Structures are given as C-alpha cells and as structure tokens.
Amino acid sequence: MGVEECSAGATRHILLTGGSSGIGFQAAILLLQAGHRLTLPCRDANTAAALRQRLGGRIETPICDLADLSSIKRCAESLLAEGEPIDTLVLNAGLQYSGGGEPRWSAQGFELTIAVNHLGHQALLQQLLPLLMRGTAPRLVVTASEVHDPTTAGGKVGLPAGLGDLAGLRQGPGALLLDGSGSFNAEKAYKDSKLCNLLMAREAERRLREQGAPLPVLAWSPGLVIPRSKGGFFRYSRSHNPVAQALFALVARDLLRLTETPQRAGTLLAGLASTATPQPSGFQYWSNRVLGPGRLRFEASQPSGEACSDTLALQLWDLSAQIGIG
C-alpha cells in the first residue's frame, strides 16, 4: 500500500484535524515538505497563529473547536462558501484525560471525550462531504486506536470499550458514558470514543457506497505513542496523575520498548493521507501492532466484533447526526 511515504506525484488538498500537536503535527510537516496543500482547523485563534508560525508554508487554519458544534458549523459553512474541493479528509484530533475523576463537558453539555473524538468529527464529516466528494480520488482517513478492542493488550487494561444500547447517547447532554452507566470513567470514555470512530468510518463508507459514490475509508491505530516532551496527546492525562504517567512512560517506552515515536506515527498518517498508490474503495483498518521490544508492524487488521456491528453503526450514526446537525 505504500502508506509510509508521502506522495511524490500530484499534490493533494488535505484537511487534517489535530494538526497543531502530536502525530498530526508530525504528519503536517511531512505533507508540507511533499508539496501538499493543507487546511488545519484549530480550536482558537491563538492555536492557529502559533501553528502558522511553526509551519509557515501554504496552510489554512480555520477556527474549529471540536468541543462546540456551533463552531464546527461556522467552520464548515465558511469552507463550503469558499468551495475548494478536499482530496483527503483526515479526522485525527483526539482527547484523553485518563485519571480524571470528574467528567468535563462540551459547549452543548456532552462529555468532552465523546464530544471531541466522535460527535464533533461526525458533524464535521457530514457537513464537509460535498467538498470531499468533489475532490480528486477522494479518501477519508480516521485515527482510531486498538484500545477499542477488549481483546488487545491496551483494550484489556481497565474497563473495556462497549456502547451497550447507546442509552447515554439517547439521553443526550449530561450522560456520563455512552452506554448509560451511572458512574464516570475517563479511560472507558476514551475507549468508547475510539470504538465510535470505527463504527462511524464503516457507516460512512457504507452510505457512500450505497449512494453510488464509493471511496476509500481508512481507519488506523498508531499504536502507543508517548513523546518525551510535556505536550502531545497525554498532556491532559499527565496533569491528573503525573507520577503514574511518568512511571508508565518509563516502563512502556524505555524499558519494554512497546511504543511508537511521534515522528514514525506521523509518517504513517502522512502516508495514509497522501500515498500515490491507488486505493481500492471500501473500508480498511490498519493497526501498528507490537511484535516485540522495539518491533512494530503496520498491517491490515480486523476491528473488534462490536466495531463490525452494522446495526450499531447505523444507530450510532443516526443518533449522532441528530445531535450534530439537527
């Protein structure tokens, strides 16, 4: 598939969420170097200004706070008015605050992990689909995680992912977890959001195919990425439990060598977004699997059984659409 190299051929217009930090930022560097045109939505003006200063180049940084559906709508309306086709839409931004004892809330009153990682991304996807379908060889890339699967090493730690009958989503604002649980668990909320990412990706592919507009939908798991800097994906979790997070990083990254570097994960993401190799239409899931200390392999994989439920995917899409659009 050639997913580890940016395209050296035709340039693409790539819209990438989460481009201001972590693997998204690393991917953005590579994509710019390869000559692609980037639109990198940012949650506020300060983040956008800082990103433009760091990257330079030909980038657009519209304001789009994934924790606020109104902000997403304004961003989408502005992009639609400009009318520039999107060749690759990358839904990559992610939030985790494991260790937090109390839920945090979005502007519309949804638990923040679910709001940012799933509801915001589906709303953005649905509203930008007209631009994506006008793109050249369009494709959708969704950053998921192996923790969505309770049988994987990461999925086995703590409470497993599981959406039940979506009672929490049916409840609407104020629900602690999507399955309707009466107690909050930040780690489970993250796992559930990654399960939602896969279900959303599968349902988006099915709907487009049945509408006669099939395209490649690539969901992927970057593996466990723990940077040595204080920023990145784990910055919120680190603030809740710095000692435990430091110990976890020491063991997983430095002793057992089970982690991926942000640079390598960014390379994988850039390849998925831009590789010149023709992509077959349909859904694919790629996972960066640990083979042993310091050894990982990026390969096509099978999502969890729950992630493969067509019924659950349809229900999740419809309920999320009612929240995000209507």
XYZ file of C-alpha atoms in Angstrom:
326
model
C 0.000 0.000 0.000
C 2.993 2.302 0.407
C 1.497 4.056 3.424
C 4.849 5.057 4.898
C 5.778 7.564 2.203
C 4.196 10.842 1.165
C 3.234 11.095 -2.465
C 5.919 12.416 -4.746
C 3.359 12.882 -7.530
C 0.288 15.075 -7.762
C -0.337 17.318 -4.794
C -3.495 16.957 -2.764
C -5.646 19.299 -0.687
C -5.706 17.658 2.729
C -7.854 18.793 5.639
C -6.408 17.410 8.873
C -7.792 17.849 12.372
C -5.364 17.718 15.284
C -2.547 19.210 13.237
C -1.280 21.545 15.955
C 0.351 18.844 18.103
C 1.356 15.201 18.362
C 1.261 12.887 15.371
C -0.945 15.311 13.449
C 1.754 17.973 13.636
C 4.424 15.495 12.572
C 2.275 14.430 9.619
C 1.678 18.071 8.663
C 5.431 18.714 8.480
C 5.915 15.806 6.072
C 2.897 16.662 3.962
C 4.059 20.248 3.546
C 7.543 19.078 2.601
C 5.955 16.880 -0.071
C 4.175 19.913 -1.528
C 0.605 19.175 -0.454
C -1.857 21.926 0.372
C -3.043 21.768 3.970
C -6.087 23.023 5.823
C -5.516 22.556 9.552
C -8.541 23.558 11.659
C -7.589 24.921 15.083
C -9.679 25.287 18.218
C -8.915 29.008 18.718
C -7.087 31.954 17.186
C -4.030 31.632 19.439
C -3.503 27.994 18.443
C -3.940 28.907 14.785
C -1.408 31.758 14.968
C 1.134 29.578 16.759
C 0.715 26.808 14.192
C 1.206 29.165 11.251
C 4.365 30.471 12.885
C 5.723 26.953 13.424
C 4.868 25.567 9.993
C 4.850 28.528 7.663
C 4.191 27.376 4.130
C 0.852 27.336 2.396
C -1.536 26.369 5.176
C -5.012 27.476 6.133
C -6.028 27.475 9.788
C -9.796 27.995 10.119
C -11.170 28.132 13.643
C -12.992 24.921 14.506
C -13.470 23.921 18.128
C -14.479 20.253 18.060
C -15.963 20.661 21.532
C -18.507 23.148 20.184
C -20.957 22.091 17.465
C -21.702 25.741 16.688
C -18.018 26.377 15.981
C -17.935 23.325 13.692
C -20.955 24.607 11.792
C -19.376 28.040 11.307
C -16.144 26.480 10.079
C -17.949 24.161 7.667
C -20.117 26.978 6.306
C -17.014 29.080 5.647
C -15.248 26.228 3.842
C -18.364 25.423 1.819
C -18.671 29.064 0.807
C -15.065 29.014 -0.431
C -15.953 25.867 -2.367
C -12.448 24.392 -2.525
C -12.627 20.594 -3.016
C -10.983 18.392 -0.381
C -8.993 15.434 -1.689
C -8.306 13.819 1.696
C -10.273 14.422 4.884
C -8.311 13.290 7.950
C -10.243 13.052 11.233
C -7.300 12.758 13.589
C -7.741 15.032 16.610
C -8.119 13.219 19.910
C -8.653 13.989 23.585
C -7.963 11.807 26.596
C -7.879 12.717 30.273
C -7.485 9.309 31.920
C -7.174 9.610 35.668
C -9.673 12.433 35.825
C -12.307 11.657 38.435
C -14.920 14.098 37.193
C -16.346 14.456 33.678
C -15.677 17.522 31.603
C -18.341 18.922 29.306
C -18.594 20.332 25.803
C -20.345 23.566 24.894
C -23.555 21.600 24.283
C -23.273 19.597 27.529
C -21.818 16.322 26.249
C -18.958 14.525 27.968
C -15.855 16.080 26.444
C -14.071 12.936 25.220
C -17.088 11.779 23.241
C -17.839 15.302 22.064
C -14.372 15.932 20.604
C -13.360 12.454 19.444
C -16.676 11.396 17.940
C -19.600 13.834 17.835
C -17.515 16.747 16.581
C -15.809 14.651 13.947
C -19.007 13.154 12.597
C -20.596 16.599 12.408
C -17.566 17.912 10.507
C -17.568 14.912 8.183
C -21.242 15.210 7.339
C -21.034 18.921 6.634
C -17.877 18.710 4.508
C -18.923 15.678 2.452
C -19.899 17.850 -0.568
C -16.327 19.170 -0.741
C -14.805 15.728 -0.241
C -16.903 14.188 -3.000
C -15.677 16.876 -5.399
C -12.050 16.070 -4.620
C -9.580 14.204 -6.816
C -9.536 10.492 -5.895
C -11.131 11.415 -2.557
C -10.456 9.419 0.587
C -11.356 9.558 4.269
C -8.810 8.763 6.993
C -9.884 8.242 10.625
C -7.474 7.875 13.545
C -8.791 5.177 15.878
C -6.957 3.038 18.449
C -6.510 -0.628 19.264
C -7.985 0.066 22.725
C -11.422 -0.064 21.096
C -10.935 -3.860 21.133
C -11.144 -5.527 24.569
C -9.032 -8.446 23.320
C -5.939 -6.317 22.622
C -3.240 -5.536 25.173
C -4.364 -1.932 25.591
C -8.041 -2.811 25.476
C -7.700 -5.266 28.358
C -6.439 -2.661 30.821
C -9.254 -1.225 32.938
C -12.879 -1.200 31.891
C -13.436 -2.419 28.318
C -14.970 -0.439 25.495
C -18.654 -1.115 24.998
C -21.596 1.012 23.903
C -24.475 -1.195 25.062
C -27.696 0.076 23.524
C -26.373 3.666 23.398
C -28.573 4.670 26.325
C -26.246 7.541 27.221
C -26.296 8.954 23.712
C -30.069 8.611 23.607
C -30.225 10.539 26.889
C -28.313 13.424 25.368
C -26.489 16.159 27.307
C -25.375 15.212 30.803
C -24.816 11.498 30.161
C -21.656 10.240 31.836
C -20.912 7.456 29.332
C -22.423 6.351 26.047
C -23.726 3.071 27.471
C -25.746 4.931 30.099
C -23.529 3.980 33.056
C -24.247 5.848 36.255
C -20.586 6.431 37.126
C -17.884 8.147 35.096
C -14.635 6.528 33.972
C -12.376 8.695 31.811
C -10.413 5.773 30.388
C -13.572 3.956 29.293
C -14.899 7.168 27.752
C -11.786 7.291 25.580
C -12.045 3.622 24.578
C -15.718 4.100 23.725
C -14.888 7.115 21.564
C -12.373 5.074 19.574
C -14.983 2.355 19.074
C -17.262 5.096 17.768
C -14.558 6.197 15.318
C -14.514 2.751 13.708
C -18.285 2.428 13.624
C -18.586 5.904 12.095
C -15.954 5.113 9.457
C -17.672 1.876 8.484
C -21.096 3.506 8.295
C -19.788 6.449 6.261
C -18.270 4.026 3.747
C -21.494 2.000 3.528
C -23.679 5.047 2.973
C -21.471 6.495 0.266
C -21.201 3.146 -1.499
C -24.970 2.679 -1.492
C -25.381 6.230 -2.857
C -23.162 5.282 -5.783
C -20.169 7.292 -4.551
C -17.723 4.694 -3.163
C -14.366 5.854 -1.846
C -11.534 4.508 0.326
C -12.182 4.870 4.063
C -9.022 4.127 6.025
C -9.242 3.762 9.805
C -5.982 3.160 11.626
C -4.370 2.673 15.016
C -0.981 4.385 15.500
C -0.019 2.236 18.479
C 1.035 3.615 21.854
C 2.724 6.969 21.251
C 4.373 8.546 24.308
C 6.535 11.565 23.453
C 9.375 12.703 25.678
C 8.085 16.264 25.604
C 5.483 17.595 28.035
C 2.997 18.224 25.238
C 1.260 15.811 22.935
C -1.670 13.510 23.368
C -1.069 12.559 27.033
C -0.784 16.138 28.321
C -4.224 16.104 29.970
C -3.834 12.639 31.476
C -0.385 13.640 32.762
C -1.855 16.624 34.591
C -4.257 14.370 36.520
C -1.701 11.770 37.576
C 1.863 12.885 36.758
C 3.668 10.255 38.831
C 1.740 7.301 37.410
C 2.054 8.666 33.862
C 5.806 9.119 34.258
C 6.178 5.576 35.559
C 4.011 4.212 32.758
C 6.125 6.027 30.166
C 9.357 4.738 31.709
C 8.191 1.129 31.630
C 6.352 1.084 28.286
C 8.637 3.358 26.280
C 12.104 2.958 27.792
C 12.194 -0.473 29.435
C 9.813 -2.668 27.416
C 10.082 -0.542 24.241
C 6.471 -1.094 23.256
C 5.750 2.407 21.994
C 5.898 4.232 18.688
C 7.620 7.574 18.199
C 5.530 10.618 17.239
C 7.699 11.044 14.144
C 7.156 7.477 12.940
C 3.402 7.622 13.670
C 3.251 10.932 11.816
C 4.926 9.282 8.844
C 2.290 6.566 8.803
C -0.517 9.135 8.946
C 1.028 11.237 6.185
C 1.272 8.147 4.012
C -2.361 7.215 4.557
C -3.400 10.748 3.611
C -1.256 11.159 0.532
C 0.204 7.962 -0.894
C 0.063 7.952 -4.678
C -0.734 4.242 -4.798
C -4.341 3.864 -5.998
C -6.577 2.986 -3.058
C -9.381 0.487 -3.526
C -12.753 1.820 -2.437
C -14.186 0.319 0.705
C -13.357 0.232 4.395
C -9.943 -0.792 5.671
C -8.492 -0.917 9.180
C -4.743 -0.735 9.682
C -3.045 -1.302 13.036
C 0.507 -0.627 14.183
C 0.988 -3.885 16.089
C 3.712 -4.636 18.625
C 5.695 -7.750 17.661
C 8.284 -7.496 20.433
C 10.558 -4.967 22.190
C 11.270 -2.208 19.701
C 9.474 -4.055 16.898
C 6.172 -2.886 15.407
C 4.465 -3.779 12.148
C 1.843 -1.699 10.371
C -0.622 -4.079 8.773
C -4.219 -4.576 7.715
C -6.224 -5.808 10.691
C -9.722 -6.725 11.813
C -11.640 -4.412 14.169
C -13.397 -5.788 17.245
C -16.653 -7.682 16.939
C -18.630 -4.729 18.273
C -16.932 -2.396 15.789
C -18.180 -4.682 12.989
C -21.853 -4.473 14.026
C -23.819 -2.966 11.145
C -26.831 -2.367 13.379
C -24.802 -0.494 15.981
C -23.036 1.539 13.304
C -26.357 2.629 11.824
C -27.849 3.530 15.209
C -24.743 5.452 16.282
C -24.660 7.414 13.018
C -28.329 8.353 13.145
C -28.259 9.417 16.804
C -25.034 11.365 16.332
C -26.408 13.064 13.229
C -29.456 14.246 15.155
C -27.137 15.823 17.721
C -24.551 17.269 15.360
C -26.689 18.559 12.535
C -30.202 18.983 13.839
